[in-house]
PDB file of C-alpha atoms in Angstrom:
ATOM      1  CA  UNK A   8     -37.107 -16.143 -34.589  1.00 37.00           C
ATOM      2  CA  UNK A   9     -34.261 -14.415 -32.713  1.00 41.00           C
ATOM      3  CA  UNK A  10     -33.878 -10.824 -33.247  1.00 40.00           C
ATOM      4  CA  UNK A  11     -30.474  -9.075 -33.904  1.00 38.00           C
ATOM      5  CA  UNK A  12     -31.356  -5.321 -33.027  1.00 37.00           C
ATOM      6  CA  UNK A  13     -27.676  -4.499 -34.226  1.00 36.00           C
ATOM      7  CA  UNK A  14     -27.366  -3.973 -37.972  1.00 34.00           C
ATOM      8  CA  UNK A  15     -26.632  -0.223 -37.754  1.00 32.00           C
ATOM      9  CA  UNK A  16     -28.083   2.633 -39.928  1.00 32.00           C
ATOM     10  CA  UNK A  17     -25.289   1.762 -42.084  1.00 31.00           C
ATOM     11  CA  UNK A  18     -27.918  -0.616 -43.943  1.00 33.00           C
ATOM     12  CA  UNK A  19     -30.436   2.130 -43.907  1.00 32.00           C
ATOM     13  CA  UNK A  20     -34.185   1.618 -44.924  1.00 30.00           C
ATOM     14  CA  UNK A  21     -33.487   4.828 -46.889  1.00 30.00           C
ATOM     15  CA  UNK A  22     -33.218   4.470 -50.547  1.00 29.00           C
ATOM     16  CA  UNK A  23     -30.871   6.571 -52.522  1.00 33.00           C
ATOM     17  CA  UNK A  24     -29.027   7.683 -49.312  1.00 42.00           C
ATOM     18  CA  UNK A  25     -25.472   9.017 -49.144  1.00 49.00           C
ATOM     19  CA  UNK A  26     -22.871   8.551 -46.562  1.00 59.00           C
ATOM     20  CA  UNK A  27     -19.707  10.310 -46.042  1.00 80.00           C
ATOM     21  CA  UNK A  28     -16.991   8.210 -44.223  1.00 85.00           C
ATOM     22  CA  UNK A  29     -14.967  10.763 -42.664  1.00 90.00           C
ATOM     23  CA  UNK A  30     -11.885  10.810 -40.301  1.00 92.00           C
ATOM     24  CA  UNK A  31     -13.688  12.902 -37.494  1.00 95.00           C
ATOM     25  CA  UNK A  32     -17.312  13.742 -37.067  1.00 95.00           C
ATOM     26  CA  UNK A  33     -16.087  17.130 -35.947  1.00 95.00           C
ATOM     27  CA  UNK A  34     -14.908  17.815 -39.670  1.00 93.00           C
ATOM     28  CA  UNK A  35     -18.603  17.947 -40.920  1.00 91.00           C
ATOM     29  CA  UNK A  36     -20.410  20.619 -39.318  1.00 92.00           C
ATOM     30  CA  UNK A  37     -23.659  19.299 -40.717  1.00 90.00           C
ATOM     31  CA  UNK A  38     -23.006  15.884 -38.999  1.00 91.00           C
ATOM     32  CA  UNK A  39     -22.211  17.408 -35.745  1.00 95.00           C
ATOM     33  CA  UNK A  40     -25.873  18.899 -35.245  1.00 93.00           C
ATOM     34  CA  UNK A  41     -27.062  15.344 -34.080  1.00 95.00           C
ATOM     35  CA  UNK A  42     -24.518  15.670 -31.108  1.00 97.00           C
ATOM     36  CA  UNK A  43     -26.057  17.917 -28.259  1.00 97.00           C
ATOM     37  CA  UNK A  44     -23.630  21.038 -28.340  1.00 96.00           C
ATOM     38  CA  UNK A  45     -21.394  19.236 -30.581  1.00 96.00           C
ATOM     39  CA  UNK A  46     -20.103  16.950 -27.849  1.00 97.00           C
ATOM     40  CA  UNK A  47     -19.141  13.845 -29.597  1.00 97.00           C
ATOM     41  CA  UNK A  48     -19.231  10.668 -27.104  1.00 96.00           C
ATOM     42  CA  UNK A  49     -15.853   9.536 -25.938  1.00 92.00           C
ATOM     43  CA  UNK A  50     -17.455   5.933 -25.745  1.00 94.00           C
ATOM     44  CA  UNK A  51     -16.347   3.714 -28.474  1.00 94.00           C
ATOM     45  CA  UNK A  52     -13.573   6.111 -29.927  1.00 94.00           C
ATOM     46  CA  UNK A  53     -10.844   3.817 -29.498  1.00 93.00           C
ATOM     47  CA  UNK A  54     -12.894   0.959 -31.188  1.00 94.00           C
ATOM     48  CA  UNK A  55     -10.208  -0.944 -33.530  1.00 94.00           C
ATOM     49  CA  UNK A  56     -11.291  -0.503 -36.935  1.00 92.00           C
ATOM     50  CA  UNK A  57     -13.757   2.137 -36.131  1.00 94.00           C
ATOM     51  CA  UNK A  58     -15.525   3.984 -39.249  1.00 92.00           C
ATOM     52  CA  UNK A  59     -17.469   7.553 -38.784  1.00 93.00           C
ATOM     53  CA  UNK A  60     -20.324   7.659 -41.170  1.00 88.00           C
ATOM     54  CA  UNK A  61     -22.298  10.899 -41.894  1.00 87.00           C
ATOM     55  CA  UNK A  62     -25.526   9.697 -43.366  1.00 77.00           C
ATOM     56  CA  UNK A  63     -27.319  11.892 -45.997  1.00 67.00           C
ATOM     57  CA  UNK A  64     -30.629  11.649 -47.850  1.00 60.00           C
ATOM     58  CA  UNK A  65     -32.020  14.167 -50.408  1.00 59.00           C
ATOM     59  CA  UNK A  66     -28.857  16.239 -49.795  1.00 66.00           C
ATOM     60  CA  UNK A  67     -29.815  16.679 -46.195  1.00 72.00           C
ATOM     61  CA  UNK A  68     -27.760  15.068 -43.467  1.00 76.00           C
ATOM     62  CA  UNK A  69     -29.844  12.656 -40.934  1.00 78.00           C
ATOM     63  CA  UNK A  70     -27.745  10.964 -38.753  1.00 86.00           C
ATOM     64  CA  UNK A  71     -24.231   9.855 -37.724  1.00 92.00           C
ATOM     65  CA  UNK A  72     -22.958   6.240 -36.974  1.00 91.00           C
ATOM     66  CA  UNK A  73     -19.541   5.001 -35.516  1.00 94.00           C
ATOM     67  CA  UNK A  74     -19.396   1.504 -37.226  1.00 89.00           C
ATOM     68  CA  UNK A  75     -17.190  -1.202 -36.075  1.00 93.00           C
ATOM     69  CA  UNK A  76     -15.859  -2.875 -39.284  1.00 91.00           C
ATOM     70  CA  UNK A  77     -14.322  -5.518 -37.177  1.00 93.00           C
ATOM     71  CA  UNK A  78     -17.470  -6.795 -35.561  1.00 93.00           C
ATOM     72  CA  UNK A  79     -19.399  -5.609 -38.508  1.00 87.00           C
ATOM     73  CA  UNK A  80     -22.276  -3.675 -36.177  1.00 90.00           C
ATOM     74  CA  UNK A  81     -22.656  -0.219 -35.063  1.00 90.00           C
ATOM     75  CA  UNK A  82     -20.977   1.019 -31.956  1.00 95.00           C
ATOM     76  CA  UNK A  83     -23.513   3.903 -31.726  1.00 95.00           C
ATOM     77  CA  UNK A  84     -25.988   5.816 -34.210  1.00 92.00           C
ATOM     78  CA  UNK A  85     -26.693   9.440 -33.145  1.00 95.00           C
ATOM     79  CA  UNK A  86     -29.728  11.488 -34.405  1.00 92.00           C
ATOM     80  CA  UNK A  87     -32.392  13.703 -33.258  1.00 91.00           C
ATOM     81  CA  UNK A  88     -35.779  12.090 -32.762  1.00 86.00           C
ATOM     82  CA  UNK A  89     -38.689  12.879 -34.959  1.00 73.00           C
ATOM     83  CA  UNK A  90     -41.713  10.842 -35.460  1.00 62.00           C
ATOM     84  CA  UNK A  91     -42.461   9.177 -38.919  1.00 52.00           C
ATOM     85  CA  UNK A  92     -45.071  11.285 -41.038  1.00 51.00           C
ATOM     86  CA  UNK A  93     -46.047   8.016 -42.870  1.00 51.00           C
ATOM     87  CA  UNK A  94     -44.782   6.290 -45.927  1.00 49.00           C
ATOM     88  CA  UNK A  95     -43.622   2.670 -46.469  1.00 46.00           C
ATOM     89  CA  UNK A  96     -40.715   0.697 -45.710  1.00 45.00           C
ATOM     90  CA  UNK A  97     -37.908   0.392 -48.236  1.00 46.00           C
ATOM     91  CA  UNK A  98     -37.207  -3.489 -49.376  1.00 50.00           C
ATOM     92  CA  UNK A  99     -33.985  -3.149 -50.428  1.00 52.00           C
ATOM     93  CA  UNK A 100     -30.785  -3.077 -48.162  1.00 56.00           C
ATOM     94  CA  UNK A 101     -27.760  -1.083 -48.912  1.00 61.00           C
ATOM     95  CA  UNK A 102     -24.012  -1.216 -48.321  1.00 58.00           C
ATOM     96  CA  UNK A 103     -21.311   1.482 -48.044  1.00 63.00           C
ATOM     97  CA  UNK A 104     -19.217   1.510 -51.070  1.00 65.00           C
ATOM     98  CA  UNK A 105     -16.540   3.476 -49.349  1.00 53.00           C
ATOM     99  CA  UNK A 106     -16.121   0.709 -46.723  1.00 61.00           C
ATOM    100  CA  UNK A 107     -14.936  -1.364 -49.653  1.00 59.00           C
ATOM    101  CA  UNK A 108     -12.862   1.225 -51.247  1.00 53.00           C
ATOM    102  CA  UNK A 109     -12.376   4.878 -49.789  1.00 61.00           C
ATOM    103  CA  UNK A 110     -12.231   6.068 -53.443  1.00 54.00           C
ATOM    104  CA  UNK A 111     -15.546   4.907 -54.724  1.00 59.00           C
ATOM    105  CA  UNK A 112     -18.698   6.821 -54.451  1.00 59.00           C
ATOM    106  CA  UNK A 113     -20.504   8.156 -51.010  1.00 58.00           C
ATOM    107  CA  UNK A 114     -23.873   7.281 -52.062  1.00 56.00           C
ATOM    108  CA  UNK A 115     -24.913   4.155 -50.474  1.00 58.00           C
ATOM    109  CA  UNK A 116     -26.168   1.334 -53.015  1.00 56.00           C
ATOM    110  CA  UNK A 117     -28.110  -1.410 -53.212  1.00 60.00           C
ATOM    111  CA  UNK A 118     -25.700  -4.250 -52.252  1.00 58.00           C
ATOM    112  CA  UNK A 119     -27.308  -6.706 -54.885  1.00 52.00           C
ATOM    113  CA  UNK A 120     -26.354  -3.973 -57.671  1.00 46.00           C
ATOM    114  CA  UNK A 121     -22.904  -2.986 -56.345  1.00 57.00           C
ATOM    115  CA  UNK A 122     -22.068  -6.572 -56.660  1.00 54.00           C
ATOM    116  CA  UNK A 123     -23.017  -6.585 -60.070  1.00 59.00           C
ATOM    117  CA  UNK A 124     -21.112  -3.562 -60.874  1.00 60.00           C
ATOM    118  CA  UNK A 125     -17.836  -5.248 -59.100  1.00 57.00           C
ATOM    119  CA  UNK A 126     -18.574  -8.939 -59.470  1.00 59.00           C
ATOM    120  CA  UNK A 127     -14.768  -9.522 -58.666  1.00 64.00           C
ATOM    121  CA  UNK A 128     -14.563  -7.584 -55.233  1.00 61.00           C
ATOM    122  CA  UNK A 129     -15.705  -9.124 -52.122  1.00 58.00           C
ATOM    123  CA  UNK A 130     -17.953  -6.269 -50.569  1.00 54.00           C
ATOM    124  CA  UNK A 131     -18.321  -7.548 -47.124  1.00 58.00           C
ATOM    125  CA  UNK A 132     -14.719  -7.517 -45.609  1.00 53.00           C
ATOM    126  CA  UNK A 133     -15.668  -4.393 -43.443  1.00 51.00           C
ATOM    127  CA  UNK A 134     -19.525  -4.449 -43.367  1.00 62.00           C
ATOM    128  CA  UNK A 135     -22.367  -6.857 -43.114  1.00 59.00           C
ATOM    129  CA  UNK A 136     -24.134  -7.863 -46.232  1.00 58.00           C
ATOM    130  CA  UNK A 137     -27.616  -8.628 -46.581  1.00 57.00           C
ATOM    131  CA  UNK A 138     -26.572 -12.481 -47.293  1.00 56.00           C
ATOM    132  CA  UNK A 139     -25.264 -12.817 -43.779  1.00 60.00           C
ATOM    133  CA  UNK A 140     -28.707 -12.769 -42.474  1.00 57.00           C
ATOM    134  CA  UNK A 141     -30.113 -15.144 -45.004  1.00 56.00           C
ATOM    135  CA  UNK A 142     -31.344 -18.356 -43.177  1.00 54.00           C
ATOM    136  CA  UNK A 143     -29.421 -17.275 -39.891  1.00 55.00           C
ATOM    137  CA  UNK A 144     -32.290 -17.138 -37.680  1.00 50.00           C
ATOM    138  CA  UNK A 145     -31.578 -13.412 -36.957  1.00 52.00           C
ATOM    139  CA  UNK A 146     -33.442 -10.294 -38.188  1.00 51.00           C
ATOM    140  CA  UNK A 147     -31.385  -7.249 -39.604  1.00 47.00           C
ATOM    141  CA  UNK A 148     -33.137  -4.867 -37.156  1.00 50.00           C
ATOM    142  CA  UNK A 149     -32.327  -1.299 -36.721  1.00 47.00           C
ATOM    143  CA  UNK A 150     -30.468   0.648 -34.239  1.00 47.00           C
ATOM    144  CA  UNK A 151     -31.808   4.171 -35.658  1.00 44.00           C
ATOM    145  CA  UNK A 152     -35.615   2.972 -36.709  1.00 46.00           C
ATOM    146  CA  UNK A 153     -36.975   4.486 -39.557  1.00 43.00           C
ATOM    147  CA  UNK A 154     -40.139   5.142 -37.338  1.00 42.00           C
ATOM    148  CA  UNK A 155     -37.681   7.752 -35.663  1.00 40.00           C
ATOM    149  CA  UNK A 156     -37.814   9.932 -38.938  1.00 41.00           C
ATOM    150  CA  UNK A 157     -40.254  11.573 -40.955  1.00 42.00           C
ATOM    151  CA  UNK A 158     -40.257  10.659 -44.870  1.00 43.00           C
ATOM    152  CA  UNK A 159     -37.895  13.282 -46.230  1.00 40.00           C
ATOM    153  CA  UNK A 160     -40.367  14.467 -48.836  1.00 25.00           C
ATOM    154  CA  UNK A 161     -42.633  15.686 -46.122  1.00 27.00           C
ATOM    155  CA  UNK A 162     -42.136  18.781 -43.969  1.00 29.00           C
ATOM    156  CA  UNK A 163     -43.148  17.171 -40.646  1.00 26.00           C
ATOM    157  CA  UNK A 164     -42.367  19.092 -37.604  1.00 26.00           C
ATOM    158  CA  UNK A 165     -42.107  17.649 -34.224  1.00 30.00           C
ATOM    159  CA  UNK A 166     -42.007  19.028 -30.593  1.00 31.00           C
ATOM    160  CA  UNK A 167     -42.563  17.383 -27.217  1.00 32.00           C
ATOM    161  CA  UNK A 168     -44.352  19.278 -24.464  1.00 38.00           C
ATOM    162  CA  UNK A 169     -42.018  22.205 -23.725  1.00 44.00           C
ATOM    163  CA  UNK A 170     -39.207  20.309 -25.670  1.00 76.00           C
ATOM    164  CA  UNK A 171     -37.528  21.883 -28.770  1.00 81.00           C
ATOM    165  CA  UNK A 172     -35.360  18.817 -29.468  1.00 90.00           C
ATOM    166  CA  UNK A 173     -34.362  15.382 -28.495  1.00 92.00           C
ATOM    167  CA  UNK A 174     -30.735  14.098 -28.971  1.00 96.00           C
ATOM    168  CA  UNK A 175     -30.541  10.236 -29.036  1.00 95.00           C
ATOM    169  CA  UNK A 176     -27.778   7.878 -28.706  1.00 96.00           C
ATOM    170  CA  UNK A 177     -28.341   3.969 -29.707  1.00 94.00           C
ATOM    171  CA  UNK A 178     -25.828   1.533 -29.258  1.00 94.00           C
ATOM    172  CA  UNK A 179     -24.703  -2.205 -28.831  1.00 94.00           C
ATOM    173  CA  UNK A 180     -22.431  -3.929 -26.534  1.00 96.00           C
ATOM    174  CA  UNK A 181     -20.671  -6.902 -28.874  1.00 96.00           C
ATOM    175  CA  UNK A 182     -20.777 -10.540 -27.583  1.00 96.00           C
ATOM    176  CA  UNK A 183     -17.466 -12.092 -26.570  1.00 94.00           C
ATOM    177  CA  UNK A 184     -17.685 -14.901 -29.299  1.00 93.00           C
ATOM    178  CA  UNK A 185     -21.137 -15.089 -30.351  1.00 94.00           C
ATOM    179  CA  UNK A 186     -21.549 -14.693 -34.361  1.00 93.00           C
ATOM    180  CA  UNK A 187     -23.469 -14.983 -37.512  1.00 88.00           C
ATOM    181  CA  UNK A 188     -21.375 -17.592 -39.106  1.00 90.00           C
ATOM    182  CA  UNK A 189     -21.270 -18.266 -43.055  1.00 88.00           C
ATOM    183  CA  UNK A 190     -19.222 -20.804 -44.459  1.00 88.00           C
ATOM    184  CA  UNK A 191     -17.185 -21.252 -41.391  1.00 92.00           C
ATOM    185  CA  UNK A 192     -16.261 -17.367 -41.462  1.00 89.00           C
ATOM    186  CA  UNK A 193     -17.548 -15.331 -38.369  1.00 90.00           C
ATOM    187  CA  UNK A 194     -19.555 -12.756 -40.278  1.00 87.00           C
ATOM    188  CA  UNK A 195     -21.748 -10.460 -37.912  1.00 87.00           C
ATOM    189  CA  UNK A 196     -21.225 -10.307 -34.076  1.00 92.00           C
ATOM    190  CA  UNK A 197     -24.401 -10.916 -32.150  1.00 92.00           C
ATOM    191  CA  UNK A 198     -24.315  -8.141 -29.413  1.00 93.00           C
ATOM    192  CA  UNK A 199     -24.983  -8.994 -25.978  1.00 95.00           C
ATOM    193  CA  UNK A 200     -26.809  -5.890 -25.206  1.00 95.00           C
ATOM    194  CA  UNK A 201     -28.341  -2.913 -26.775  1.00 93.00           C
ATOM    195  CA  UNK A 202     -28.876   0.440 -25.167  1.00 96.00           C
ATOM    196  CA  UNK A 203     -30.156   3.830 -25.873  1.00 94.00           C
ATOM    197  CA  UNK A 204     -29.764   7.481 -24.269  1.00 96.00           C
ATOM    198  CA  UNK A 205     -31.478  10.699 -24.893  1.00 94.00           C
ATOM    199  CA  UNK A 206     -31.243  14.312 -23.960  1.00 96.00           C
ATOM    200  CA  UNK A 207     -34.351  16.771 -24.406  1.00 94.00           C
ATOM    201  CA  UNK A 208     -33.707  20.418 -24.437  1.00 94.00           C
ATOM    202  CA  UNK A 209     -35.913  23.371 -24.683  1.00 90.00           C
ATOM    203  CA  UNK A 210     -36.068  26.445 -26.882  1.00 88.00           C
ATOM    204  CA  UNK A 211     -33.206  28.088 -25.261  1.00 90.00           C
ATOM    205  CA  UNK A 212     -30.890  24.790 -25.775  1.00 93.00           C
ATOM    206  CA  UNK A 213     -31.033  24.051 -21.938  1.00 94.00           C
ATOM    207  CA  UNK A 214     -31.471  20.283 -20.665  1.00 95.00           C
ATOM    208  CA  UNK A 215     -35.085  19.588 -19.711  1.00 94.00           C
ATOM    209  CA  UNK A 216     -35.162  15.665 -19.281  1.00 93.00           C
ATOM    210  CA  UNK A 217     -32.798  12.861 -19.814  1.00 95.00           C
ATOM    211  CA  UNK A 218     -32.542   9.022 -19.486  1.00 95.00           C
ATOM    212  CA  UNK A 219     -31.630   5.792 -20.787  1.00 96.00           C
ATOM    213  CA  UNK A 220     -32.272   1.930 -21.053  1.00 95.00           C
ATOM    214  CA  UNK A 221     -30.562  -1.194 -21.601  1.00 95.00           C
ATOM    215  CA  UNK A 222     -31.824  -4.743 -23.024  1.00 94.00           C
ATOM    216  CA  UNK A 223     -30.198  -7.982 -23.507  1.00 94.00           C
ATOM    217  CA  UNK A 224     -30.309  -8.874 -27.315  1.00 90.00           C
ATOM    218  CA  UNK A 225     -33.223 -11.673 -26.757  1.00 89.00           C
ATOM    219  CA  UNK A 226     -36.628 -12.104 -27.799  1.00 85.00           C
ATOM    220  CA  UNK A 227     -37.648 -11.165 -24.185  1.00 83.00           C
ATOM    221  CA  UNK A 228     -37.155  -7.507 -25.379  1.00 77.00           C
ATOM    222  CA  UNK A 229     -37.137  -6.416 -21.462  1.00 90.00           C
ATOM    223  CA  UNK A 230     -35.848  -2.966 -21.206  1.00 92.00           C
ATOM    224  CA  UNK A 231     -34.175  -1.652 -17.923  1.00 95.00           C
ATOM    225  CA  UNK A 232     -34.591   1.849 -17.466  1.00 95.00           C
ATOM    226  CA  UNK A 233     -31.459   3.915 -16.404  1.00 96.00           C
ATOM    227  CA  UNK A 234     -30.276   7.257 -15.517  1.00 97.00           C
ATOM    228  CA  UNK A 235     -27.511   8.703 -18.012  1.00 97.00           C
ATOM    229  CA  UNK A 236     -25.084   8.073 -14.892  1.00 97.00           C
ATOM    230  CA  UNK A 237     -26.416   4.490 -14.616  1.00 97.00           C
ATOM    231  CA  UNK A 238     -25.963   3.645 -18.164  1.00 97.00           C
ATOM    232  CA  UNK A 239     -22.456   5.152 -17.905  1.00 97.00           C
ATOM    233  CA  UNK A 240     -21.710   2.733 -15.018  1.00 97.00           C
ATOM    234  CA  UNK A 241     -23.476  -0.010 -16.861  1.00 98.00           C
ATOM    235  CA  UNK A 242     -20.950   0.407 -19.924  1.00 97.00           C
ATOM    236  CA  UNK A 243     -18.146   0.969 -17.946  1.00 97.00           C
ATOM    237  CA  UNK A 244     -18.131  -2.933 -17.290  1.00 96.00           C
ATOM    238  CA  UNK A 245     -17.443  -3.631 -20.805  1.00 95.00           C
ATOM    239  CA  UNK A 246     -14.513  -1.264 -21.146  1.00 93.00           C
ATOM    240  CA  UNK A 247     -10.936  -0.734 -19.777  1.00 92.00           C
ATOM    241  CA  UNK A 248     -11.316   3.117 -20.763  1.00 93.00           C
ATOM    242  CA  UNK A 249     -13.394   5.654 -19.206  1.00 94.00           C
ATOM    243  CA  UNK A 250     -16.853   5.944 -20.770  1.00 96.00           C
ATOM    244  CA  UNK A 251     -16.807   9.690 -20.455  1.00 96.00           C
ATOM    245  CA  UNK A 252     -19.789  11.900 -20.903  1.00 96.00           C
ATOM    246  CA  UNK A 253     -22.455  10.653 -23.667  1.00 97.00           C
ATOM    247  CA  UNK A 254     -23.838  14.216 -23.991  1.00 97.00           C
ATOM    248  CA  UNK A 255     -22.463  17.578 -23.278  1.00 97.00           C
ATOM    249  CA  UNK A 256     -22.394  17.747 -19.359  1.00 96.00           C
ATOM    250  CA  UNK A 257     -24.355  14.421 -19.432  1.00 96.00           C
ATOM    251  CA  UNK A 258     -27.407  16.721 -20.377  1.00 97.00           C
ATOM    252  CA  UNK A 259     -27.336  18.681 -17.125  1.00 95.00           C
ATOM    253  CA  UNK A 260     -28.715  22.269 -16.898  1.00 87.00           C
TER     254      UNK A 260
END
């Protein structure tokens, strides 16, 4: 089975999660903690139909997602890496009510039950739905893996050797014309590439290590290791606008 590692954290494994659709990440200070020195990447900022999501669980923000509502995949997700402290996987898949109607609740909701609440309203105009993947041959996948976060009910802590925090960006490069099609409608873009980037800092918030990787969105799962500069050059192939810095000062001391 092919793997679509591109359904963004919008469809989170975290049950009862919340997501605020905001005009700018900068307007939500808690959401900005997932960007090193509050530097939001320039990459993807001009994506048509982009939605900015600050995603919460148990009254605490966990990550930020720039979501492409036209391709119905993430441009990128930003978070701080923490290892999972155990716990199982959530079996339900959630949708963002505010991407259907900006006056609806900020709490992410099980797509099935939201459909029951609003049977006459189509939920999937701006986001992928669970049924888009049914019998498609593609897996939903995660850009922001649940294994990179502790179970919220546990006070898990994390440090790398001499490392206080690890800021992470994960994203996609959409394909030109490769889609999951349902009822002759192009529903979810199948990305050509997935990528990630990280910036590790010490207790003084000074960069000590950085890196990146890219991979074709295929079953081979072959990852090309890159520097942040090399990742910028790679992404530049797919944009007519400058990629810019992914982290503040490109994670340089």
